[in-house]
Coordinates of N, CA, C and O in Angstrom, one line a residue:
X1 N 5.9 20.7 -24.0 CA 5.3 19.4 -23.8 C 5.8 18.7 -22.6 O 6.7 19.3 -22.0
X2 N 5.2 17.3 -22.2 CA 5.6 17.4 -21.4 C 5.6 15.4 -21.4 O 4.8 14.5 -21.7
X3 N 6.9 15.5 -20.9 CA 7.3 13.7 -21.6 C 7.5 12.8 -20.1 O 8.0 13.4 -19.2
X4 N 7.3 12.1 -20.1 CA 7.5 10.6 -18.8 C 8.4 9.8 -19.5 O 8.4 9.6 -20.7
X5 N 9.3 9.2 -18.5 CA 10.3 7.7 -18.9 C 10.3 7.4 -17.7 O 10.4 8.2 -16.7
X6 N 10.1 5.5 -17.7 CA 10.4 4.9 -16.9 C 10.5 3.8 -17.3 O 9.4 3.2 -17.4
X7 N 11.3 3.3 -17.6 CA 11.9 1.9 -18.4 C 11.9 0.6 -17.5 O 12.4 -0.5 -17.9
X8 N 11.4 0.9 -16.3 CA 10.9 -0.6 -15.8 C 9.6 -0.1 -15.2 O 9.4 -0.5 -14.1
X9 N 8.8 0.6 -15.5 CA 7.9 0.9 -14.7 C 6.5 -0.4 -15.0 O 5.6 -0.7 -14.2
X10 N 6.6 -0.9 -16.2 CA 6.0 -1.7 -17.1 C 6.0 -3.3 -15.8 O 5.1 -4.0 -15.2
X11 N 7.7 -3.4 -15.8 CA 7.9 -4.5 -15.2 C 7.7 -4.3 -13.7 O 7.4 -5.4 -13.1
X12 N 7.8 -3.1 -12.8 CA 7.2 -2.9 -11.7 C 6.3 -3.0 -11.1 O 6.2 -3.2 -9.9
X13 N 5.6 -2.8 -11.8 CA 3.7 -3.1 -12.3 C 3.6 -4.4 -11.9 O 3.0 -4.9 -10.9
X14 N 3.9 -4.7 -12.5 CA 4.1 -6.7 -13.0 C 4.4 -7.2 -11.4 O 3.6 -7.8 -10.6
X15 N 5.6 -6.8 -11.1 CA 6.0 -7.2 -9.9 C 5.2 -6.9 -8.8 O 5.2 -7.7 -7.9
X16 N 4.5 -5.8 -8.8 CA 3.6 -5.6 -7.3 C 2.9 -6.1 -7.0 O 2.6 -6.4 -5.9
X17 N 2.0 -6.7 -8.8 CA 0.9 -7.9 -8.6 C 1.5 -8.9 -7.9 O 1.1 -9.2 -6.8
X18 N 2.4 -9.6 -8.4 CA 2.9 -10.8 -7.8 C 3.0 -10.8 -6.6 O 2.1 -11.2 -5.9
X19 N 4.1 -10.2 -6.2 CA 4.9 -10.2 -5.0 C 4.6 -9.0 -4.2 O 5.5 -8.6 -3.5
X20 N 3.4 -8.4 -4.1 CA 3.1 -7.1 -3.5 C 4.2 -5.9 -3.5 O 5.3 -6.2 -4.0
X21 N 3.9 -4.3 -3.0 CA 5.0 -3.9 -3.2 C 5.6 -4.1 -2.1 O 4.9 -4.7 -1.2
X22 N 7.4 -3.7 -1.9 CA 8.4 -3.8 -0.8 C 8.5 -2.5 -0.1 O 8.4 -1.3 -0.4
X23 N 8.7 -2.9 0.7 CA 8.8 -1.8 1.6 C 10.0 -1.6 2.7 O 10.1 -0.7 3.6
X24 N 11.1 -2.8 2.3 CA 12.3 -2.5 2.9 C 13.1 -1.3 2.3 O 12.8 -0.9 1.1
X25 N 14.0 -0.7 3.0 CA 15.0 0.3 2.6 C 15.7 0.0 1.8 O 16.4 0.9 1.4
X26 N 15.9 -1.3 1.1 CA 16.7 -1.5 -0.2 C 16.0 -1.7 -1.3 O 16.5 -2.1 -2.3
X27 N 14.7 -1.5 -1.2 CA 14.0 -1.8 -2.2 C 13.7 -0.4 -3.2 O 13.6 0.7 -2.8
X28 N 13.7 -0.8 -4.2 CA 13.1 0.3 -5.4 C 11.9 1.2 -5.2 O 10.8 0.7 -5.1
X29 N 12.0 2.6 -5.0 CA 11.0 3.3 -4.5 C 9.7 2.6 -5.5 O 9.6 2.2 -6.6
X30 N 8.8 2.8 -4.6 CA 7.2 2.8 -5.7 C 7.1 3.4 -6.3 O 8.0 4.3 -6.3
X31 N 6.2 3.6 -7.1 CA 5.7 4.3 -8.5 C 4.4 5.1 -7.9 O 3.7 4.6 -7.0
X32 N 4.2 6.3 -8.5 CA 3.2 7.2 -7.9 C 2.1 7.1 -9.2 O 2.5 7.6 -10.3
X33 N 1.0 6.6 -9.2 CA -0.1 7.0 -10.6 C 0.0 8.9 -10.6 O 0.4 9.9 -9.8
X34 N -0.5 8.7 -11.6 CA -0.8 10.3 -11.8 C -1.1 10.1 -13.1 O -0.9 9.1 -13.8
X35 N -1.9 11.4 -13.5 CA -2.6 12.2 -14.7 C -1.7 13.2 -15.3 O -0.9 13.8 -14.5
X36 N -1.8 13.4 -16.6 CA -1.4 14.9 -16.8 C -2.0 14.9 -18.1 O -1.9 14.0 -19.0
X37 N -3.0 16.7 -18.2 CA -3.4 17.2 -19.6 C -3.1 18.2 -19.8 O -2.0 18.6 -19.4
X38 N -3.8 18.9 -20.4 CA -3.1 20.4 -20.9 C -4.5 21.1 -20.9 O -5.3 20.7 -21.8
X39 N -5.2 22.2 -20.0 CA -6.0 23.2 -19.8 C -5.9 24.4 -20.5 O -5.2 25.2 -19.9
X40 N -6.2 24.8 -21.4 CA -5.7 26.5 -21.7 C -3.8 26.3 -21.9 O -2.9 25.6 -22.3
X41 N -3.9 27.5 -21.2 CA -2.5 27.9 -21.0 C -1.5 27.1 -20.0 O -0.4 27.5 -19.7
X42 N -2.1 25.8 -19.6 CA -1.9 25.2 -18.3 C -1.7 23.8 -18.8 O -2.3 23.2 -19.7
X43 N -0.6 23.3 -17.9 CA -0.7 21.5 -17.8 C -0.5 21.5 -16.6 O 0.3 22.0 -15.9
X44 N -1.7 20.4 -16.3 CA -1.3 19.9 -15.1 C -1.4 18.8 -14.8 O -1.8 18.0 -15.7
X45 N -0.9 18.1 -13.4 CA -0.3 17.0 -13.0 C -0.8 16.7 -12.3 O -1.0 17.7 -11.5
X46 N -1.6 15.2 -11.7 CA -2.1 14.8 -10.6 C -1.4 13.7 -9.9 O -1.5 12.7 -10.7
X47 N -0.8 13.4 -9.1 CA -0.6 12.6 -8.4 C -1.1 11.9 -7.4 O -1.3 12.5 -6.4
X48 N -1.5 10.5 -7.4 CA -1.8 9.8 -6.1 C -1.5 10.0 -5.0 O -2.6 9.9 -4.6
X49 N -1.0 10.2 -4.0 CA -0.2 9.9 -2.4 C -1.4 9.8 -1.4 O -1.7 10.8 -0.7
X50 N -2.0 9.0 -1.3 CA -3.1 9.0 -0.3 C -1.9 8.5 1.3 O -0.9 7.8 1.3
X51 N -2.4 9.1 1.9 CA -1.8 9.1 3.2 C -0.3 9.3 3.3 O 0.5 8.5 3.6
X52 N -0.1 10.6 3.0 CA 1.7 11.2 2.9 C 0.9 12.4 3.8 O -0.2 13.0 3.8
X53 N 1.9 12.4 4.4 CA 2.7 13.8 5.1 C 2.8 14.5 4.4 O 3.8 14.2 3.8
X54 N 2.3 16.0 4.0 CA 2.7 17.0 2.9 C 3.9 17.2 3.5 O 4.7 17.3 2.5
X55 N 4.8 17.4 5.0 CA 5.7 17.7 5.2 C 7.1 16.8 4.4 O 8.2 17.3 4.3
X56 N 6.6 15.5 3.9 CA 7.6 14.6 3.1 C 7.7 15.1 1.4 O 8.6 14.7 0.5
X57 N 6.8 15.8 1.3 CA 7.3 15.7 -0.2 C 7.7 17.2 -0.9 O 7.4 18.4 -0.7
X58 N 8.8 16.5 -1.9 CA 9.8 17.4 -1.8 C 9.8 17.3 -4.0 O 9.7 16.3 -4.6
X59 N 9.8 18.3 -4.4 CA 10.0 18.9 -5.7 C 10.6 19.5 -6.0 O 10.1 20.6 -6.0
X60 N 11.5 19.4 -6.3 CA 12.9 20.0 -7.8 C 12.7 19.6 -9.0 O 12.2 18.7 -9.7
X61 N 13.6 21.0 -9.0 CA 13.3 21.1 -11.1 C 15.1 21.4 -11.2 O 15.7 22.3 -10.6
X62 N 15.5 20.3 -12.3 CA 16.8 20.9 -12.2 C 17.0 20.7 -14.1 O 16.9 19.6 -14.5
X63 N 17.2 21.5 -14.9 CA 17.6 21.5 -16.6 C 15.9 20.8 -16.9 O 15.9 19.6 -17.0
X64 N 15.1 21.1 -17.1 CA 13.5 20.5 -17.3 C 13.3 19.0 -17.0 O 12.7 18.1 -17.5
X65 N 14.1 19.1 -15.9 CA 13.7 17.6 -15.2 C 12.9 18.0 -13.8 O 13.3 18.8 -13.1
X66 N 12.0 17.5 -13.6 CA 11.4 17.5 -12.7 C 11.0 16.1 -11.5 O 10.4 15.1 -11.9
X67 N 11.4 16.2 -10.4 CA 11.7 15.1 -9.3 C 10.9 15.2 -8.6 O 10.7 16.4 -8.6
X68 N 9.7 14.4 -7.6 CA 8.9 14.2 -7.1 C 9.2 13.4 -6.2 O 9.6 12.3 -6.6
X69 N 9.0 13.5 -4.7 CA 9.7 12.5 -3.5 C 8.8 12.7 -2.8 O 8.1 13.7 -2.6
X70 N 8.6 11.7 -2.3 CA 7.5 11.6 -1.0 C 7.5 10.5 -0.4 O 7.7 9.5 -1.0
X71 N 7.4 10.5 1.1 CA 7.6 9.1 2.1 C 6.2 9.4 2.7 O 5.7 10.4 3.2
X72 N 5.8 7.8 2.6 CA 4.8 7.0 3.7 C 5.3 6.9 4.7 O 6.5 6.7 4.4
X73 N 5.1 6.9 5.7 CA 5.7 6.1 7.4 C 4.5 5.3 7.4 O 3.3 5.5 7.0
X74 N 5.2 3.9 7.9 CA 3.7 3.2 8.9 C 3.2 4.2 10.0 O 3.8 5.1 10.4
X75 N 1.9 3.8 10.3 CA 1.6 4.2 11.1 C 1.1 3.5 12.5 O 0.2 3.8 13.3
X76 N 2.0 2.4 12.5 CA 2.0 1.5 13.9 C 2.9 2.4 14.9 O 3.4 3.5 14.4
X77 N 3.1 2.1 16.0 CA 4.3 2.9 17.1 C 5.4 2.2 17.0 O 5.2 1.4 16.1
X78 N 6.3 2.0 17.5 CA 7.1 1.3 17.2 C 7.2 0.5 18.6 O 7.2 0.9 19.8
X79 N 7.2 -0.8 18.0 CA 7.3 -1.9 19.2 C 6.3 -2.5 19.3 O 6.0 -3.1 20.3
X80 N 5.1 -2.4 18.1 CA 3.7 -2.4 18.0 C 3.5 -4.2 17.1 O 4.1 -4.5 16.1
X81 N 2.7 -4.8 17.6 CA 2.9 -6.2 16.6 C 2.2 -5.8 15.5 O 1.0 -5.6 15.7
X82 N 2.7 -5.6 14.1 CA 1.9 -5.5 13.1 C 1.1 -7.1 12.7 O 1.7 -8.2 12.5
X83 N -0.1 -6.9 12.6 CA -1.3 -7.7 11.8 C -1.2 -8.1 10.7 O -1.3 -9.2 10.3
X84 N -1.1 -6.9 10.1 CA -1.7 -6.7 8.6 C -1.0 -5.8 7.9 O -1.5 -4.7 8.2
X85 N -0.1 -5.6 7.1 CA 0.3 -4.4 6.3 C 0.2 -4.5 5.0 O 1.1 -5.2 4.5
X86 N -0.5 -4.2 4.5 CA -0.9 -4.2 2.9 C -0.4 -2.8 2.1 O 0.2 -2.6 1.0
X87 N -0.8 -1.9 3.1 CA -0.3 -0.4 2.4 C 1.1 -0.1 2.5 O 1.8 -0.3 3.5
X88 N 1.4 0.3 1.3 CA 2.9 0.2 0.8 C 3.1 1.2 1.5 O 2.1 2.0 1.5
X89 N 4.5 1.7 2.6 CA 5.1 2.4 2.9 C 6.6 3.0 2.7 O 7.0 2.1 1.9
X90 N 7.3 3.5 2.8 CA 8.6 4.0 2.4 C 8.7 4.8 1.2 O 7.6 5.1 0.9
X91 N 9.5 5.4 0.4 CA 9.7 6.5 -0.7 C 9.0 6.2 -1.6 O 8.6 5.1 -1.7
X92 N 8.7 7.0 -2.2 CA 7.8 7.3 -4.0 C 8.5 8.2 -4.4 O 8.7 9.2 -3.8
X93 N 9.0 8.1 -5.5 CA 10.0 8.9 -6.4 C 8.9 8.8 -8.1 O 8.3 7.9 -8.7
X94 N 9.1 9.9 -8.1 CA 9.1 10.1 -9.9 C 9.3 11.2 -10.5 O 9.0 12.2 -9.9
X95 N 9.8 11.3 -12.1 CA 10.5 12.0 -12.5 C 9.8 12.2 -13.5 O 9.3 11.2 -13.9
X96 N 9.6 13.5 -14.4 CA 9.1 13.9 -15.5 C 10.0 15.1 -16.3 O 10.3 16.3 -16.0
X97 N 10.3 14.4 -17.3 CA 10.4 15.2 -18.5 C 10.1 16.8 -18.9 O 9.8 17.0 -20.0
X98 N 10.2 17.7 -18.3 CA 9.9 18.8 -18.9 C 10.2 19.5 -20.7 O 11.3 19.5 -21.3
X99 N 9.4 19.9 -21.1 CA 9.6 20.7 -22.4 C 10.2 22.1 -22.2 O 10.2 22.7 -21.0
X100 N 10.8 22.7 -23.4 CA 10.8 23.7 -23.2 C 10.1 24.7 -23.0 O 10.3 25.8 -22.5
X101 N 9.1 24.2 -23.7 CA 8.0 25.2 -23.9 C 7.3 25.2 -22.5 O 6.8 26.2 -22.0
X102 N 7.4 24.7 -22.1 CA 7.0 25.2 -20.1 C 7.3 26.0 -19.3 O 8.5 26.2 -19.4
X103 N 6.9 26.8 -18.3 CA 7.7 27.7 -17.6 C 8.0 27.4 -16.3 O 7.5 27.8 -15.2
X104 N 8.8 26.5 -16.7 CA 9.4 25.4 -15.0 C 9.9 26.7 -14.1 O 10.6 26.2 -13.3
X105 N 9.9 27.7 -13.9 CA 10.1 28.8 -13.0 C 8.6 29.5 -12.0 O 8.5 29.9 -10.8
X106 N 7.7 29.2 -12.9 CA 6.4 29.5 -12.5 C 5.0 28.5 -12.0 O 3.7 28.7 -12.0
X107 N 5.9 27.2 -11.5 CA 5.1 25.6 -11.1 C 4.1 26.0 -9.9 O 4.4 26.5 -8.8
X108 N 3.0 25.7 -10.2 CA 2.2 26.2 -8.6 C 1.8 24.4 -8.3 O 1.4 23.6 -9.2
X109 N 2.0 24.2 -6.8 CA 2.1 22.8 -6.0 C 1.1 23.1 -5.1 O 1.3 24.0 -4.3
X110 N -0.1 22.3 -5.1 CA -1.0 21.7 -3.6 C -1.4 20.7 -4.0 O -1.5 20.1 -5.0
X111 N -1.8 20.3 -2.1 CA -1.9 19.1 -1.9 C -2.8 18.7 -1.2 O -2.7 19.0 0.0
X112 N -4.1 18.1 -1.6 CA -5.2 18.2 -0.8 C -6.1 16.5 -1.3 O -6.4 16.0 -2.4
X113 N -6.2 16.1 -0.4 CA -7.7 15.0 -0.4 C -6.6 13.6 -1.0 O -6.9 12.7 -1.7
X114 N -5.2 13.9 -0.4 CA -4.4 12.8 -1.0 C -4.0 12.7 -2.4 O -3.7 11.6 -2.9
X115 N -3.9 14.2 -3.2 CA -3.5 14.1 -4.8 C -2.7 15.6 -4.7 O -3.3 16.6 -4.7
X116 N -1.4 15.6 -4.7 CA -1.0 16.2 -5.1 C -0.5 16.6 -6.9 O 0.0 15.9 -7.8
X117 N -0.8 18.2 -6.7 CA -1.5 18.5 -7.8 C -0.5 19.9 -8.5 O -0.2 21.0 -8.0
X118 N -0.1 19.6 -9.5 CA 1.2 20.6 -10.3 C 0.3 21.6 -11.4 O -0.6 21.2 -12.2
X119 N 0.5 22.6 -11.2 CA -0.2 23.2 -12.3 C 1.2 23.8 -12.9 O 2.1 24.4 -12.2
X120 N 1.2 23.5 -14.4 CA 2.8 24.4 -15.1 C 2.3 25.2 -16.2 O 1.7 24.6 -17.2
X121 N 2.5 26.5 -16.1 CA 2.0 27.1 -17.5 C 3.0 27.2 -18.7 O 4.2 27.1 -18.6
X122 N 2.4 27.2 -19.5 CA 3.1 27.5 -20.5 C 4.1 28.3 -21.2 O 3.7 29.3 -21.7
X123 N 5.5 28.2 -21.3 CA 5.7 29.5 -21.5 C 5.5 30.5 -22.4 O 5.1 30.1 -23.5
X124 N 5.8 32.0 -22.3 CA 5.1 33.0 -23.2 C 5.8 32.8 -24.5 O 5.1 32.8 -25.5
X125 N 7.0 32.7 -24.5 CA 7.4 32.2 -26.0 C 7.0 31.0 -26.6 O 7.9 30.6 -27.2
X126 N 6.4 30.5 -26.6 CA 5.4 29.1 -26.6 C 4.3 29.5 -27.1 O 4.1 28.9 -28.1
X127 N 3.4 30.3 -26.7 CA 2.2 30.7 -27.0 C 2.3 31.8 -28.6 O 2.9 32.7 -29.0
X128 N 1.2 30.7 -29.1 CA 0.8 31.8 -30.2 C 0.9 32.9 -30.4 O 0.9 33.4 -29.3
X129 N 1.1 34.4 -31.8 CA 1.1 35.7 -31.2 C 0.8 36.1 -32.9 O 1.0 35.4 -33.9
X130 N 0.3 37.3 -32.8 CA 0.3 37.8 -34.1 C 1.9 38.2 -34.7 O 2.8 38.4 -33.9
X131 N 2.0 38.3 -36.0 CA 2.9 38.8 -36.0 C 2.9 40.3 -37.4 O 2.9 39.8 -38.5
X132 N 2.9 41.2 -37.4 CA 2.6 42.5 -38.1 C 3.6 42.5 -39.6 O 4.8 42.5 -39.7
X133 N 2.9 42.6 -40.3 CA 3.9 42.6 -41.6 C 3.7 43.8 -42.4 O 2.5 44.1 -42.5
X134 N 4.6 44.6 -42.8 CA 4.6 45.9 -43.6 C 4.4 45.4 -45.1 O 5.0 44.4 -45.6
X135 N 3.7 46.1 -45.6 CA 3.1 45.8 -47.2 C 4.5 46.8 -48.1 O 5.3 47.5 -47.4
X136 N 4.6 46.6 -49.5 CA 5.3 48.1 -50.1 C 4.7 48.8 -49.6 O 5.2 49.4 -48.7
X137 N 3.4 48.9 -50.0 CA 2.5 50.5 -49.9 C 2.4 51.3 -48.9 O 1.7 52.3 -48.9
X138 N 3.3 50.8 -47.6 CA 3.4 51.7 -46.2 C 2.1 50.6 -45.3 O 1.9 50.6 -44.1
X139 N 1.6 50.1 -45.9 CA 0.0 49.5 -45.3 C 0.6 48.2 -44.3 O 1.2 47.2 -44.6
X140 N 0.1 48.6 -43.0 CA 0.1 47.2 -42.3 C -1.2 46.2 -41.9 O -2.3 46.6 -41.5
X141 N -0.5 44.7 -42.1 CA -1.8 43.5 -41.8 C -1.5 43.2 -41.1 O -0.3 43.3 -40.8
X142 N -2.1 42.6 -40.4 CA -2.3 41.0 -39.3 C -2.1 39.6 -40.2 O -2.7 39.5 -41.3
X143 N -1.3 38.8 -39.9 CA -1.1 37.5 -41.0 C -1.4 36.6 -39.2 O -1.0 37.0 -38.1
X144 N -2.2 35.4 -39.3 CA -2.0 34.6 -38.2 C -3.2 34.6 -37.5 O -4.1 35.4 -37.7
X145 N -3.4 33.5 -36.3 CA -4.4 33.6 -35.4 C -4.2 34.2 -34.3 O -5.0 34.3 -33.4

C-alpha cells in the first residue's frame, strides 16, 4: 500500500493562500500536488512540476521511504529587473510512504508535459496465488481465486 505524511502540509496550504509561496533559500520547500491509484498490478504516482528541469529531479528509495526533489530556477538572467514573479521557484521535496507489499526495486520514472509520473508494481509476494492442497485420498484441489 502505499501511505503519505505531512503534518503541516494542511497548514502550508493555508499559508500560500495568504502570504503566497517563498521562495527564499530559508524557506520550507513547496509541496508538489500529485495523484496516486492502483491499476492492476500497478500504483502509480503523478506529480505536478510544470516547468522543472528533468535534469533537477532526483528520487531515492531508502527502507520504503521514498524522496522526491526537484528545483525551479527563475528564469530571468541574472541582473534582470524582475516585474512580476508569481511562480514559485526553488526546491519541491516530498516524501511517501512505501508498503511492503511494493517492489521499491522495480520503480519505472518519466517525465513528460510537466507531470512526473512513478509507476511501482506490486510485489510478487503480494499478489494473490493458488495454493494446492492434498486430500487423504492422494486427490489434489485448487482451494482459492
Amino acid at each position: 500500500m502505499l501511505m503519505r505524511t505531512d503534518p503541516f502540509r494542511e497548514f502550508d496550504r493555508l499559508t500560500q493562500q495568504v502570504f503566497g509561496t517563498g521562495t527564499g533559500t530559508g524557506d520550507r520547500p513547496a509541496a508538489m500536488p500529485m495523484d496516486a491509484y492502483r491499476s492492476g498490478d500497478d500504483f502509480l504516482v503523478h506529480f505536478d512540476l510544470p516547468g522543472i528541469d528533468p535534469e533537477t529531479i532526483e528520487l531515492d528509495v531508502e527502507r520504503n521511504v521514498l524522496n522526491v526533489r526537484a528545483e525551479r530556477r527563475t528564469p530571468a538572467p541574472e541582473g534582470a529587473e524582475l516585474l512580476v514573479a508569481e511562480r514559485p521557484t526553488g526546491t519541491f521535496t516530498r516524501q511517501l510512504f512505501l508498503g511492503d507489499t511494493l517492489d521499491v526495486d522495480r520503480i519505472d520514472a518519466s517525465y513528460e508535459a510537466g507531470v512526473l509520473t512513478l509507476r511501482i508494481p506490486v510485489a510478487e509476494q503480494a499478489k494473490p496465488r493458488r495454493i494446492q492442497i492434498s486430500g487423504g485420498d492422494g486427490g489434489r484441489r485448487q482451494i482459492g481465486g
